[in-house]
Structures are given as C-alpha cells and as structure tokens.
PDB file of C-alpha atoms and ligand atoms in Angstrom:
ATOM      1  CA  MET A   1      16.279 -15.874  19.604  1.00 46.00           C
ATOM      2  CA  THR A   2      13.959 -13.210  20.973  1.00 47.00           C
ATOM      3  CA  GLU A   3      15.188  -9.801  22.138  1.00 52.00           C
ATOM      4  CA  ARG A   4      15.191 -10.766  25.816  1.00 62.00           C
ATOM      5  CA  ALA A   5      16.166 -14.425  25.853  1.00 90.00           C
ATOM      6  CA  ALA A   6      19.743 -15.543  26.399  1.00 95.00           C
ATOM      7  CA  SER A   7      21.122 -18.007  23.838  1.00 95.00           C
ATOM      8  CA  ARG A   8      20.510 -21.701  24.542  1.00 96.00           C
ATOM      9  CA  THR A   9      22.884 -22.804  21.800  1.00 97.00           C
ATOM     10  CA  ALA A  10      25.633 -20.983  23.750  1.00 98.00           C
ATOM     11  CA  VAL A  11      24.835 -23.277  26.686  1.00 98.00           C
ATOM     12  CA  LEU A  12      24.807 -26.352  24.429  1.00 97.00           C
ATOM     13  CA  VAL A  13      28.291 -25.619  23.072  1.00 98.00           C
ATOM     14  CA  CYS A  14      29.559 -24.877  26.593  1.00 98.00           C
ATOM     15  CA  GLN A  15      28.180 -28.268  27.658  1.00 98.00           C
ATOM     16  CA  GLY A  16      30.015 -29.724  24.656  1.00 98.00           C
ATOM     17  CA  ARG A  17      33.324 -28.264  25.862  1.00 98.00           C
ATOM     18  CA  ALA A  18      32.592 -29.563  29.381  1.00 98.00           C
ATOM     19  CA  VAL A  19      32.029 -33.080  27.983  1.00 98.00           C
ATOM     20  CA  ALA A  20      35.228 -32.852  25.904  1.00 97.00           C
ATOM     21  CA  ASP A  21      37.436 -31.500  28.694  1.00 98.00           C
ATOM     22  CA  GLY A  22      39.995 -34.170  29.632  1.00 97.00           C
ATOM     23  CA  ARG A  23      38.425 -36.705  27.221  1.00 96.00           C
ATOM     24  CA  LEU A  24      38.977 -35.425  23.673  1.00 95.00           C
ATOM     25  CA  GLY A  25      42.044 -33.865  22.115  1.00 95.00           C
ATOM     26  CA  ILE A  26      44.020 -34.379  25.330  1.00 95.00           C
ATOM     27  CA  GLY A  27      47.104 -32.189  25.411  1.00 95.00           C
ATOM     28  CA  ARG A  28      45.606 -29.833  22.811  1.00 96.00           C
ATOM     29  CA  PHE A  29      42.158 -29.049  24.194  1.00 97.00           C
ATOM     30  CA  SER A  30      41.265 -28.060  27.727  1.00 97.00           C
ATOM     31  CA  ASP A  31      38.451 -25.881  29.074  1.00 98.00           C
ATOM     32  CA  PRO A  32      37.913 -26.497  32.785  1.00 97.00           C
ATOM     33  CA  LEU A  33      35.845 -23.301  33.116  1.00 98.00           C
ATOM     34  CA  ALA A  34      33.148 -24.781  30.860  1.00 98.00           C
ATOM     35  CA  THR A  35      31.795 -27.015  33.637  1.00 98.00           C
ATOM     36  CA  GLU A  36      31.944 -24.199  36.161  1.00 98.00           C
ATOM     37  CA  LEU A  37      29.795 -21.945  33.975  1.00 98.00           C
ATOM     38  CA  LEU A  38      26.940 -24.463  33.830  1.00 98.00           C
ATOM     39  CA  THR A  39      24.013 -24.728  36.219  1.00 98.00           C
ATOM     40  CA  ALA A  40      23.470 -27.974  38.136  1.00 98.00           C
ATOM     41  CA  PRO A  41      20.726 -29.253  35.762  1.00 96.00           C
ATOM     42  CA  GLU A  42      22.901 -28.390  32.733  1.00 97.00           C
ATOM     43  CA  ARG A  43      25.780 -30.340  34.307  1.00 98.00           C
ATOM     44  CA  GLU A  44      23.608 -33.448  34.792  1.00 97.00           C
ATOM     45  CA  LEU A  45      23.489 -34.119  31.047  1.00 96.00           C
ATOM     46  CA  VAL A  46      27.241 -33.441  30.807  1.00 98.00           C
ATOM     47  CA  ASP A  47      27.887 -36.028  33.525  1.00 98.00           C
ATOM     48  CA  LEU A  48      25.646 -38.546  31.772  1.00 97.00           C
ATOM     49  CA  VAL A  49      27.545 -38.208  28.488  1.00 97.00           C
ATOM     50  CA  ARG A  50      30.894 -38.324  30.275  1.00 97.00           C
ATOM     51  CA  SER A  51      29.793 -41.563  31.979  1.00 97.00           C
ATOM     52  CA  ASP A  52      29.117 -43.189  28.562  1.00 94.00           C
ATOM     53  CA  ALA A  53      25.787 -44.486  29.923  1.00 95.00           C
ATOM     54  CA  VAL A  54      23.787 -44.378  26.676  1.00 95.00           C
ATOM     55  CA  PRO A  55      20.048 -43.960  27.489  1.00 96.00           C
ATOM     56  CA  THR A  56      17.716 -46.526  25.997  1.00 95.00           C
ATOM     57  CA  SER A  57      14.581 -44.390  25.520  1.00 92.00           C
ATOM     58  CA  PHE A  58      14.282 -42.252  22.404  1.00 89.00           C
ATOM     59  CA  GLY A  59      14.174 -38.626  23.681  1.00 90.00           C
ATOM     60  CA  PRO A  60      16.968 -38.941  26.275  1.00 93.00           C
ATOM     61  CA  ARG A  61      19.003 -40.893  23.702  1.00 93.00           C
ATOM     62  CA  MET A  62      18.638 -38.022  21.221  1.00 92.00           C
ATOM     63  CA  GLU A  63      19.724 -35.472  23.849  1.00 94.00           C
ATOM     64  CA  TYR A  64      22.709 -37.671  24.661  1.00 95.00           C
ATOM     65  CA  GLU A  65      23.737 -38.044  21.013  1.00 92.00           C
ATOM     66  CA  LEU A  66      23.307 -34.313  20.308  1.00 92.00           C
ATOM     67  CA  LEU A  67      25.613 -33.385  23.185  1.00 95.00           C
ATOM     68  CA  SER A  68      28.083 -36.130  22.434  1.00 95.00           C
ATOM     69  CA  ALA A  69      28.336 -34.926  18.805  1.00 92.00           C
ATOM     70  CA  THR A  70      28.583 -31.302  19.971  1.00 94.00           C
ATOM     71  CA  ALA A  71      31.550 -32.242  22.188  1.00 96.00           C
ATOM     72  CA  GLU A  72      33.421 -33.672  19.194  1.00 94.00           C
ATOM     73  CA  VAL A  73      32.760 -30.562  17.091  1.00 95.00           C
ATOM     74  CA  LEU A  74      33.743 -28.217  19.908  1.00 96.00           C
ATOM     75  CA  ALA A  75      37.030 -29.978  20.691  1.00 96.00           C
ATOM     76  CA  VAL A  76      38.030 -29.832  17.015  1.00 96.00           C
ATOM     77  CA  ARG A  77      37.070 -26.230  16.396  1.00 96.00           C
ATOM     78  CA  THR A  78      38.521 -24.956  19.685  1.00 98.00           C
ATOM     79  CA  ILE A  79      41.917 -26.494  18.895  1.00 98.00           C
ATOM     80  CA  ALA A  80      41.940 -24.978  15.390  1.00 98.00           C
ATOM     81  CA  ILE A  81      40.830 -21.526  16.548  1.00 98.00           C
ATOM     82  CA  ASP A  82      43.213 -21.390  19.515  1.00 98.00           C
ATOM     83  CA  ASP A  83      46.089 -22.284  17.174  1.00 98.00           C
ATOM     84  CA  ALA A  84      45.073 -19.526  14.726  1.00 98.00           C
ATOM     85  CA  VAL A  85      44.812 -16.958  17.550  1.00 98.00           C
ATOM     86  CA  ARG A  86      48.256 -17.893  18.908  1.00 98.00           C
ATOM     87  CA  ALA A  87      49.845 -17.823  15.458  1.00 98.00           C
ATOM     88  CA  ALA A  88      48.532 -14.308  14.747  1.00 98.00           C
ATOM     89  CA  ALA A  89      49.620 -13.010  18.190  1.00 98.00           C
ATOM     90  CA  ASN A  90      47.812  -9.731  17.584  1.00 98.00           C
ATOM     91  CA  PRO A  91      47.572  -7.070  20.303  1.00 98.00           C
ATOM     92  CA  GLN A  92      43.748  -7.187  20.503  1.00 98.00           C
ATOM     93  CA  LEU A  93      41.086  -9.881  20.201  1.00 99.00           C
ATOM     94  CA  VAL A  94      37.399  -9.427  19.413  1.00 99.00           C
ATOM     95  CA  ILE A  95      35.118 -12.417  20.023  1.00 99.00           C
ATOM     96  CA  LEU A  96      31.872 -11.972  18.094  1.00 98.00           C
ATOM     97  CA  GLY A  97      28.862 -13.786  19.573  1.00 98.00           C
ATOM     98  CA  ALA A  98      31.090 -14.875  22.466  1.00 98.00           C
ATOM     99  CA  GLY A  99      28.491 -16.882  24.381  1.00 98.00           C
ATOM    100  CA  LEU A 100      30.221 -18.771  27.197  1.00 98.00           C
ATOM    101  CA  ASP A 101      33.635 -18.670  25.471  1.00 98.00           C
ATOM    102  CA  ALA A 102      36.336 -18.932  28.151  1.00 98.00           C
ATOM    103  CA  ARG A 103      39.415 -17.909  26.138  1.00 98.00           C
ATOM    104  CA  ALA A 104      39.863 -14.668  28.075  1.00 98.00           C
ATOM    105  CA  TRP A 105      39.970 -16.720  31.280  1.00 98.00           C
ATOM    106  CA  ARG A 106      41.927 -19.784  30.174  1.00 98.00           C
ATOM    107  CA  MET A 107      44.525 -18.757  27.537  1.00 98.00           C
ATOM    108  CA  PRO A 108      47.798 -17.615  29.140  1.00 98.00           C
ATOM    109  CA  GLU A 109      48.830 -16.105  25.775  1.00 98.00           C
ATOM    110  CA  LEU A 110      46.087 -13.504  26.258  1.00 98.00           C
ATOM    111  CA  ARG A 111      47.450 -12.208  29.557  1.00 98.00           C
ATOM    112  CA  GLY A 112      46.863  -8.459  29.636  1.00 97.00           C
ATOM    113  CA  THR A 113      45.569  -8.404  26.028  1.00 98.00           C
ATOM    114  CA  PRO A 114      42.434  -6.336  25.434  1.00 98.00           C
ATOM    115  CA  VAL A 115      39.658  -8.833  24.605  1.00 99.00           C
ATOM    116  CA  PHE A 116      36.310  -7.448  23.453  1.00 98.00           C
ATOM    117  CA  GLU A 117      33.474  -9.902  23.925  1.00 98.00           C
ATOM    118  CA  VAL A 118      30.595  -8.917  21.661  1.00 98.00           C
ATOM    119  CA  ASP A 119      27.243 -10.615  22.151  1.00 98.00           C
ATOM    120  CA  HIS A 120      23.552 -10.188  22.310  1.00 96.00           C
ATOM    121  CA  ARG A 121      22.724  -8.203  25.463  1.00 97.00           C
ATOM    122  CA  ALA A 122      20.718 -11.019  27.120  1.00 97.00           C
ATOM    123  CA  SER A 123      23.353 -13.699  26.422  1.00 97.00           C
ATOM    124  CA  GLN A 124      26.065 -11.416  27.778  1.00 98.00           C
ATOM    125  CA  ALA A 125      24.134 -10.573  30.950  1.00 97.00           C
ATOM    126  CA  GLU A 126      23.618 -14.263  31.633  1.00 97.00           C
ATOM    127  CA  LYS A 127      27.311 -15.004  31.084  1.00 98.00           C
ATOM    128  CA  ARG A 128      28.337 -12.275  33.502  1.00 98.00           C
ATOM    129  CA  ALA A 129      26.014 -13.696  36.161  1.00 98.00           C
ATOM    130  CA  ARG A 130      27.445 -17.191  35.602  1.00 98.00           C
ATOM    131  CA  LEU A 131      31.030 -15.904  35.810  1.00 98.00           C
ATOM    132  CA  ALA A 132      30.400 -14.243  39.173  1.00 97.00           C
ATOM    133  CA  ASP A 133      33.771 -12.933  40.365  1.00 97.00           C
ATOM    134  CA  ARG A 134      36.068 -15.184  38.296  1.00 98.00           C
ATOM    135  CA  GLU A 135      39.052 -13.117  37.171  1.00 97.00           C
ATOM    136  CA  PRO A 136      40.045 -13.175  33.478  1.00 98.00           C
ATOM    137  CA  VAL A 137      43.704 -13.359  32.442  1.00 98.00           C
ATOM    138  CA  ALA A 138      42.933 -10.921  29.634  1.00 98.00           C
ATOM    139  CA  ASP A 139      41.831  -7.301  29.869  1.00 98.00           C
ATOM    140  CA  ILE A 140      38.137  -8.005  29.230  1.00 98.00           C
ATOM    141  CA  HIS A 141      35.593  -5.584  27.765  1.00 98.00           C
ATOM    142  CA  PHE A 142      31.930  -6.599  27.387  1.00 98.00           C
ATOM    143  CA  VAL A 143      30.253  -5.052  24.343  1.00 98.00           C
ATOM    144  CA  PRO A 144      26.499  -5.679  23.977  1.00 98.00           C
ATOM    145  CA  VAL A 145      25.521  -5.751  20.292  1.00 97.00           C
ATOM    146  CA  ASP A 146      22.702  -7.304  18.262  1.00 97.00           C
ATOM    147  CA  PHE A 147      24.224  -7.949  14.813  1.00 95.00           C
ATOM    148  CA  ALA A 148      20.733  -7.635  13.325  1.00 94.00           C
ATOM    149  CA  THR A 149      20.059  -4.107  14.559  1.00 96.00           C
ATOM    150  CA  ASP A 150      23.099  -2.412  16.141  1.00 97.00           C
ATOM    151  CA  SER A 151      26.249  -0.839  14.722  1.00 97.00           C
ATOM    152  CA  LEU A 152      29.181  -3.098  15.600  1.00 98.00           C
ATOM    153  CA  ALA A 153      31.687  -0.404  14.592  1.00 98.00           C
ATOM    154  CA  THR A 154      30.127   2.241  16.862  1.00 98.00           C
ATOM    155  CA  ALA A 155      29.894  -0.148  19.810  1.00 98.00           C
ATOM    156  CA  LEU A 156      33.548  -1.179  19.445  1.00 98.00           C
ATOM    157  CA  THR A 157      34.702   2.441  19.222  1.00 98.00           C
ATOM    158  CA  SER A 158      32.853   3.237  22.451  1.00 98.00           C
ATOM    159  CA  ALA A 159      34.374   0.183  24.142  1.00 98.00           C
ATOM    160  CA  GLY A 160      37.929   1.339  23.325  1.00 98.00           C
ATOM    161  CA  HIS A 161      38.817  -0.986  20.432  1.00 98.00           C
ATOM    162  CA  ASP A 162      41.775   0.540  18.555  1.00 98.00           C
ATOM    163  CA  GLU A 163      41.245   0.355  14.790  1.00 98.00           C
ATOM    164  CA  SER A 164      44.841   1.424  14.087  1.00 98.00           C
ATOM    165  CA  ARG A 165      46.296  -1.765  15.639  1.00 98.00           C
ATOM    166  CA  PRO A 166      45.914  -5.312  14.260  1.00 98.00           C
ATOM    167  CA  THR A 167      42.986  -7.298  15.617  1.00 99.00           C
ATOM    168  CA  THR A 168      42.239 -10.992  15.673  1.00 99.00           C
ATOM    169  CA  TRP A 169      38.508 -11.595  15.281  1.00 99.00           C
ATOM    170  CA  ILE A 170      36.827 -14.863  16.283  1.00 99.00           C
ATOM    171  CA  TRP A 171      33.372 -15.534  14.860  1.00 98.00           C
ATOM    172  CA  GLU A 172      32.665 -19.032  16.138  1.00 98.00           C
ATOM    173  CA  GLY A 173      29.279 -20.722  15.845  1.00 97.00           C
ATOM    174  CA  VAL A 174      27.406 -17.520  15.000  1.00 98.00           C
ATOM    175  CA  VAL A 175      27.220 -17.214  11.197  1.00 98.00           C
ATOM    176  CA  PRO A 176      24.483 -19.888  10.855  1.00 96.00           C
ATOM    177  CA  TYR A 177      22.150 -17.792  13.021  1.00 96.00           C
ATOM    178  CA  LEU A 178      22.478 -14.688  10.844  1.00 97.00           C
ATOM    179  CA  THR A 179      20.928 -13.934   7.463  1.00 98.00           C
ATOM    180  CA  PRO A 180      23.303 -13.555   4.497  1.00 98.00           C
ATOM    181  CA  ALA A 181      22.737  -9.768   4.646  1.00 98.00           C
ATOM    182  CA  GLN A 182      23.601  -9.630   8.367  1.00 98.00           C
ATOM    183  CA  VAL A 183      26.760 -11.661   7.715  1.00 98.00           C
ATOM    184  CA  ALA A 184      27.782  -9.289   4.912  1.00 98.00           C
ATOM    185  CA  GLU A 185      27.076  -6.168   7.013  1.00 98.00           C
ATOM    186  CA  THR A 186      29.058  -7.554   9.936  1.00 98.00           C
ATOM    187  CA  VAL A 187      32.055  -8.362   7.714  1.00 98.00           C
ATOM    188  CA  THR A 188      31.873  -4.812   6.356  1.00 98.00           C
ATOM    189  CA  ALA A 189      32.028  -3.432   9.908  1.00 98.00           C
ATOM    190  CA  ILE A 190      34.904  -5.775  10.775  1.00 98.00           C
ATOM    191  CA  ALA A 191      36.770  -4.645   7.648  1.00 98.00           C
ATOM    192  CA  THR A 192      36.508  -0.958   8.598  1.00 98.00           C
ATOM    193  CA  ARG A 193      38.238  -1.714  11.913  1.00 98.00           C
ATOM    194  CA  SER A 194      40.936  -4.108  10.704  1.00 98.00           C
ATOM    195  CA  ALA A 195      44.443  -2.668  10.447  1.00 98.00           C
ATOM    196  CA  PRO A 196      47.007  -4.552   8.292  1.00 98.00           C
ATOM    197  CA  ALA A 197      47.918  -7.967   9.812  1.00 98.00           C
ATOM    198  CA  SER A 198      44.422  -8.374  11.258  1.00 98.00           C
ATOM    199  CA  ARG A 199      43.005 -11.891  11.144  1.00 99.00           C
ATOM    200  CA  LEU A 200      39.405 -13.052  10.960  1.00 99.00           C
ATOM    201  CA  ILE A 201      38.586 -16.621  12.022  1.00 99.00           C
ATOM    202  CA  ILE A 202      35.120 -17.867  11.042  1.00 98.00           C
ATOM    203  CA  THR A 203      33.276 -21.129  11.527  1.00 98.00           C
ATOM    204  CA  TYR A 204      30.463 -21.611   9.053  1.00 97.00           C
ATOM    205  CA  PRO A 205      28.097 -24.321   7.815  1.00 95.00           C
ATOM    206  CA  THR A 206      28.207 -25.376   4.178  1.00 96.00           C
ATOM    207  CA  PRO A 207      24.977 -26.336   2.367  1.00 94.00           C
ATOM    208  CA  ASN A 208      24.394 -30.017   3.156  1.00 87.00           C
ATOM    209  CA  ARG A 209      20.866 -31.337   2.705  1.00 84.00           C
ATOM    210  CA  ALA A 210      21.423 -34.606   4.572  1.00 81.00           C
ATOM    211  CA  TYR A 211      22.812 -32.706   7.562  1.00 79.00           C
ATOM    212  CA  ARG A 212      19.961 -30.188   7.582  1.00 83.00           C
ATOM    213  CA  TYR A 213      17.396 -32.980   7.369  1.00 84.00           C
ATOM    214  CA  GLY A 214      19.100 -34.916  10.193  1.00 84.00           C
ATOM    215  CA  ARG A 215      19.140 -31.814  12.369  1.00 83.00           C
ATOM    216  CA  LYS A 216      15.422 -31.216  11.774  1.00 87.00           C
ATOM    217  CA  VAL A 217      14.555 -34.832  12.627  1.00 88.00           C
ATOM    218  CA  MET A 218      16.636 -34.591  15.796  1.00 87.00           C
ATOM    219  CA  GLN A 219      14.803 -31.429  16.858  1.00 90.00           C
ATOM    220  CA  LEU A 220      11.431 -33.008  16.119  1.00 90.00           C
ATOM    221  CA  ILE A 221      12.249 -36.049  18.249  1.00 90.00           C
ATOM    222  CA  LEU A 222      13.390 -33.830  21.129  1.00 92.00           C
ATOM    223  CA  THR A 223      10.172 -31.816  20.968  1.00 91.00           C
ATOM    224  CA  LEU A 224       7.862 -34.835  20.618  1.00 90.00           C
ATOM    225  CA  SER A 225       9.515 -36.562  23.555  1.00 90.00           C
ATOM    226  CA  GLY A 226       9.263 -33.476  25.771  1.00 91.00           C
ATOM    227  CA  ARG A 227      13.009 -32.911  25.980  1.00 92.00           C
ATOM    228  CA  PRO A 228      14.432 -29.361  25.739  1.00 91.00           C
ATOM    229  CA  ASN A 229      15.456 -28.360  22.221  1.00 92.00           C
ATOM    230  CA  PRO A 230      18.347 -25.858  22.477  1.00 93.00           C
ATOM    231  CA  MET A 231      17.891 -24.867  18.821  1.00 91.00           C
ATOM    232  CA  ALA A 232      14.150 -24.105  19.135  1.00 91.00           C
ATOM    233  CA  ARG A 233      14.463 -20.312  19.185  1.00 91.00           C
ATOM    234  CA  GLU A 234      17.677 -20.018  17.190  1.00 93.00           C
ATOM    235  CA  PRO A 235      16.896 -21.130  13.642  1.00 92.00           C
ATOM    236  CA  GLN A 236      19.626 -21.567  11.049  1.00 91.00           C
ATOM    237  CA  ARG A 237      19.484 -18.641   8.639  1.00 95.00           C
ATOM    238  CA  SER A 238      22.459 -19.079   6.340  1.00 96.00           C
ATOM    239  CA  THR A 239      24.883 -21.574   4.878  1.00 96.00           C
ATOM    240  CA  TRP A 240      27.887 -20.712   2.702  1.00 97.00           C
ATOM    241  CA  THR A 241      29.999 -22.420   0.099  1.00 97.00           C
ATOM    242  CA  PRO A 242      33.748 -21.840   0.552  1.00 98.00           C
ATOM    243  CA  GLU A 243      33.701 -19.886  -2.735  1.00 98.00           C
ATOM    244  CA  ALA A 244      30.823 -17.608  -1.670  1.00 98.00           C
ATOM    245  CA  ILE A 245      32.340 -16.692   1.675  1.00 98.00           C
ATOM    246  CA  ALA A 246      35.805 -16.170   0.130  1.00 98.00           C
ATOM    247  CA  THR A 247      34.260 -13.796  -2.441  1.00 98.00           C
ATOM    248  CA  LEU A 248      32.450 -11.866   0.303  1.00 98.00           C
ATOM    249  CA  LEU A 249      35.710 -11.518   2.239  1.00 98.00           C
ATOM    250  CA  ALA A 250      37.815 -10.619  -0.810  1.00 98.00           C
ATOM    251  CA  ALA A 251      35.427  -7.754  -1.597  1.00 98.00           C
ATOM    252  CA  ARG A 252      36.308  -6.382   1.845  1.00 98.00           C
ATOM    253  CA  ASP A 253      40.064  -6.821   1.452  1.00 98.00           C
ATOM    254  CA  PHE A 254      40.445 -10.064   3.400  1.00 98.00           C
ATOM    255  CA  THR A 255      42.340 -12.970   1.825  1.00 98.00           C
ATOM    256  CA  VAL A 256      41.351 -16.486   2.859  1.00 98.00           C
ATOM    257  CA  THR A 257      44.634 -18.101   3.929  1.00 98.00           C
ATOM    258  CA  ALA A 258      43.118 -21.379   5.192  1.00 98.00           C
ATOM    259  CA  ASP A 259      39.719 -23.039   4.907  1.00 98.00           C
ATOM    260  CA  ARG A 260      39.392 -26.517   6.402  1.00 96.00           C
ATOM    261  CA  ASP A 261      36.485 -28.870   6.916  1.00 94.00           C
ATOM    262  CA  LEU A 262      35.934 -30.167  10.441  1.00 93.00           C
ATOM    263  CA  GLU A 263      36.286 -33.769   9.343  1.00 91.00           C
ATOM    264  CA  SER A 264      39.886 -33.387   8.166  1.00 92.00           C
ATOM    265  CA  LEU A 265      40.750 -31.279  11.224  1.00 94.00           C
ATOM    266  CA  ALA A 266      39.236 -33.994  13.458  1.00 93.00           C
ATOM    267  CA  ALA A 267      41.401 -36.654  11.805  1.00 91.00           C
ATOM    268  CA  GLU A 268      44.491 -34.475  12.291  1.00 92.00           C
ATOM    269  CA  ALA A 269      43.680 -33.907  15.969  1.00 92.00           C
ATOM    270  CA  LYS A 270      42.993 -37.655  16.326  1.00 92.00           C
ATOM    271  CA  ILE A 271      39.409 -36.988  17.413  1.00 91.00           C
ATOM    272  CA  GLU A 272      37.699 -39.874  15.695  1.00 79.00           C
ATOM    273  CA  GLY A 273      34.322 -39.875  17.452  1.00 80.00           C
ATOM    274  CA  ARG A 274      31.069 -41.554  16.515  1.00 80.00           C
ATOM    275  CA  HIS A 275      29.353 -38.583  14.893  1.00 77.00           C
ATOM    276  CA  ARG A 276      31.011 -37.894  11.582  1.00 73.00           C
ATOM    277  CA  SER A 277      27.687 -37.186   9.886  1.00 65.00           C
ATOM    278  CA  LEU A 278      26.884 -34.481  12.447  1.00 62.00           C
ATOM    279  CA  ARG A 279      29.971 -32.469  11.696  1.00 71.00           C
ATOM    280  CA  ALA A 280      29.837 -33.075   7.966  1.00 74.00           C
ATOM    281  CA  ASP A 281      28.878 -29.527   7.087  1.00 88.00           C
ATOM    282  CA  GLY A 282      31.279 -27.498   9.241  1.00 94.00           C
ATOM    283  CA  HIS A 283      34.210 -25.396   8.031  1.00 97.00           C
ATOM    284  CA  ILE A 284      36.733 -23.135   9.760  1.00 98.00           C
ATOM    285  CA  LEU A 285      38.448 -20.439   7.790  1.00 98.00           C
ATOM    286  CA  THR A 286      41.181 -17.943   8.488  1.00 98.00           C
ATOM    287  CA  ALA A 287      41.192 -14.729   6.457  1.00 98.00           C
ATOM    288  CA  ASP A 288      44.033 -12.248   6.777  1.00 98.00           C
ATOM    289  CA  ARG A 289      44.405  -8.601   5.921  1.00 98.00           C
ATOM    290  CA  LEU A 290      47.729  -8.824   4.142  1.00 93.00           C
TER     291      LEU A 290
HETATM  292  C1  LIG B 301      26.134 -21.227  19.301  1.00 73.08           C
HETATM  293  S1  LIG B 301      26.404 -19.805  20.285  1.00 73.08           S
HETATM  294  C2  LIG B 301      28.173 -19.688  20.086  1.00 73.08           C
HETATM  295  C3  LIG B 301      28.821 -19.028  21.252  1.00 73.08           C
HETATM  296  C4  LIG B 301      30.362 -19.004  21.211  1.00 73.08           C
HETATM  297  N1  LIG B 301      30.862 -18.304  20.068  1.00 73.08           N
HETATM  298  C5  LIG B 301      30.929 -20.403  21.276  1.00 73.08           C
HETATM  299  O1  LIG B 301      31.310 -20.949  20.240  1.00 73.08           O
HETATM  300  O2  LIG B 301      30.970 -20.942  22.392  1.00 73.08           O
HETATM  301  C6  LIG B 301      25.786 -18.478  19.314  1.00 73.08           C
HETATM  302  C7  LIG B 301      26.071 -17.113  19.920  1.00 73.08           C
HETATM  303  O3  LIG B 301      25.723 -16.137  18.933  1.00 73.08           O
HETATM  304  C8  LIG B 301      25.048 -15.073  19.576  1.00 73.08           C
HETATM  305  N2  LIG B 301      24.166 -14.433  18.583  1.00 73.08           N
HETATM  306  C9  LIG B 301      23.293 -15.037  17.745  1.00 73.08           C
HETATM  307  N3  LIG B 301      22.622 -14.106  17.032  1.00 73.08           N
HETATM  308  C10 LIG B 301      23.100 -12.895  17.444  1.00 73.08           C
HETATM  309  C11 LIG B 301      22.820 -11.551  17.089  1.00 73.08           C
HETATM  310  N4  LIG B 301      21.892 -11.242  16.170  1.00 73.08           N
HETATM  311  N5  LIG B 301      23.507 -10.558  17.708  1.00 73.08           N
HETATM  312  C12 LIG B 301      24.448 -10.854  18.653  1.00 73.08           C
HETATM  313  N6  LIG B 301      24.759 -12.110  19.018  1.00 73.08           N
HETATM  314  C13 LIG B 301      24.092 -13.119  18.433  1.00 73.08           C
HETATM  315  C14 LIG B 301      24.280 -15.726  20.712  1.00 73.08           C
HETATM  316  O4  LIG B 301      23.932 -14.799  21.724  1.00 73.08           O
HETATM  317  C15 LIG B 301      25.268 -16.781  21.163  1.00 73.08           C
HETATM  318  O5  LIG B 301      26.112 -16.303  22.175  1.00 73.08           O
END
C-alpha cells in the first residue's frame, strides 16, 4: 500500500462480511453495516455472490470465488474475535488496522466503551467518509498510525488511551501485511500499554506453500483477465508458526491462552463452505497478560 492509497483489502473483507451477513453463521454472525459501507459498484459483486450465480468466464469466476472464500473466512474469524472480546469485557478496546470494522457500531456490549480505531491515515479517512453521520454505540476515537513509521504508543497516549486500565486489542487481518520487524515493534508498543488482564487477539497466516501458490495464481488470473486485484498493492510480508508468534509474545509478557486454526473454528461454527483450501493457513490466537 502506498502512503496515500486507502486499503483495498479492507474493502474486500468488508464485502466478505456483507456476503456472509444473514447467510453464514446465522445467530452468531451479523454485520448489517458492512453492506452500507460499500459503494454501489462494490455491492454489485456482493449481490452476485449472494445470488449464487456462478460466472462461467475465468476472470469473473475468480473474483466470485475469492469473495465467496473471503466471506467464509470473515464469518469464522468475526465470531471467534467477538466471543474473545465479550469474554474479556475490558474497559477499553483498541482495533489495530481497523479498516471497515463495524464493531464499535454493531456490538451492544461496547456501549459507551472507549474504542480506539488505529489505521493507516488514508484507510481511516476513507472509512470516515463512508460512515457519514452513522452514530457508533461505543465512544469512538480515530487514531491515524502507520505501523511502519509511526509510534503507536505516542499516538495512543495523545488519543486518550489509558495504559493503567486493561485493554482488549484486536489485530485482525493486518499481520500478513507487516514485516516480521514491524510485527515485533508493534507488539512491543502494545506490551508497554497493557495493564494486567489485557488481552491481545491476533489473526495470522501460517507458512503454507500450497496456499501461497494458490493465492499468487488467483492474483495472476485476475490481472490477466482485467479484473481488479484487491491484493495488488498490499503484498504479504510475513507468516508465523504458532511457536514463533508465541515466543515473540512471551518475550513481551503475554501468554497465549488459545490458538486455533480457522478450519476447526469453521467446523465448530458449522460454516462448512466450499473453500477449505483458501482458509488453510489462517490462525486466531488470544494472548493474555496474566
Ligand atoms: C485486510 S485489512 C483488515 C481490516 C480490518 N482489520 C478487518 O479485518 O476488517 C488490512 C488493514 O490493515 C491496515 N494496514 C496495513 N498496513 C498498515 C500499516 N503499515 N499501518 C497501518 N495500517 C495498516 C490497512 O489500512 C487495512 O485497514
């Protein structure tokens, strides 16, 4: 992603939630705001996938399958993260790389809770324009930060985050876009602002050659067939084994209390789906400051 461009992967995952809403994980997943945050052309693809009208030509078919797989991943990870946020019930929430996350607007449990949405300046500006005058249930604070260049700790202090009270941190769908050094630096900053009982929830990709190859082929087909490739300017920069990320967290006084792969979470949430191979690399972990 360049300095000025808003994230396209944030739009892709929002489209995924819009596809999933009312279709996947019913009773456990719901995000009606997702559709509202999309532009009319972005909604067209959502409607196509929701209609189950599988395109026959190659490029449109690839776009369809990418979004359909994204919807399955997003339903699963949203359910798991929402559960972990509710269980912690901490007095503040920081959402790192928030994109078009709607938790501060849709989760009644967050009523009045300070929620700090941290994101790249351009992505955040675009979200605010899309939101227009929609009122959050939470007490929202927008904190523009580039994890590659800015001090997260300084920005949070200025925004009013209270380091003496427990914080739940959500880092969803962001780690793959950061280098290992940027991930480590960000966890260090998080650790300095995490009072006892704080909780860090992270989604991360594990090394999986078949998955990486499949993703590259998918992107190539999109490009060759003239379809938009949402990943074009946001390359994957890191993958983690469960052991490596647990070691990184332990060195900063966080204990991994749960680490699940998306596949087993999908089975538990009864989200079978057609795209097992496309979520084969994903994990969600919860690390607590005990
Ligand atoms: C795939 S989106 C995920 C958005 C959101 N967490 C979700 O799951 O809906 C990736 C997000 O990470 C943010 N991001 C990526 N690199 C970043 C960086 N260096 N600094 C700040 N934000 C970054 C993007 O702006 C984008 O909002």
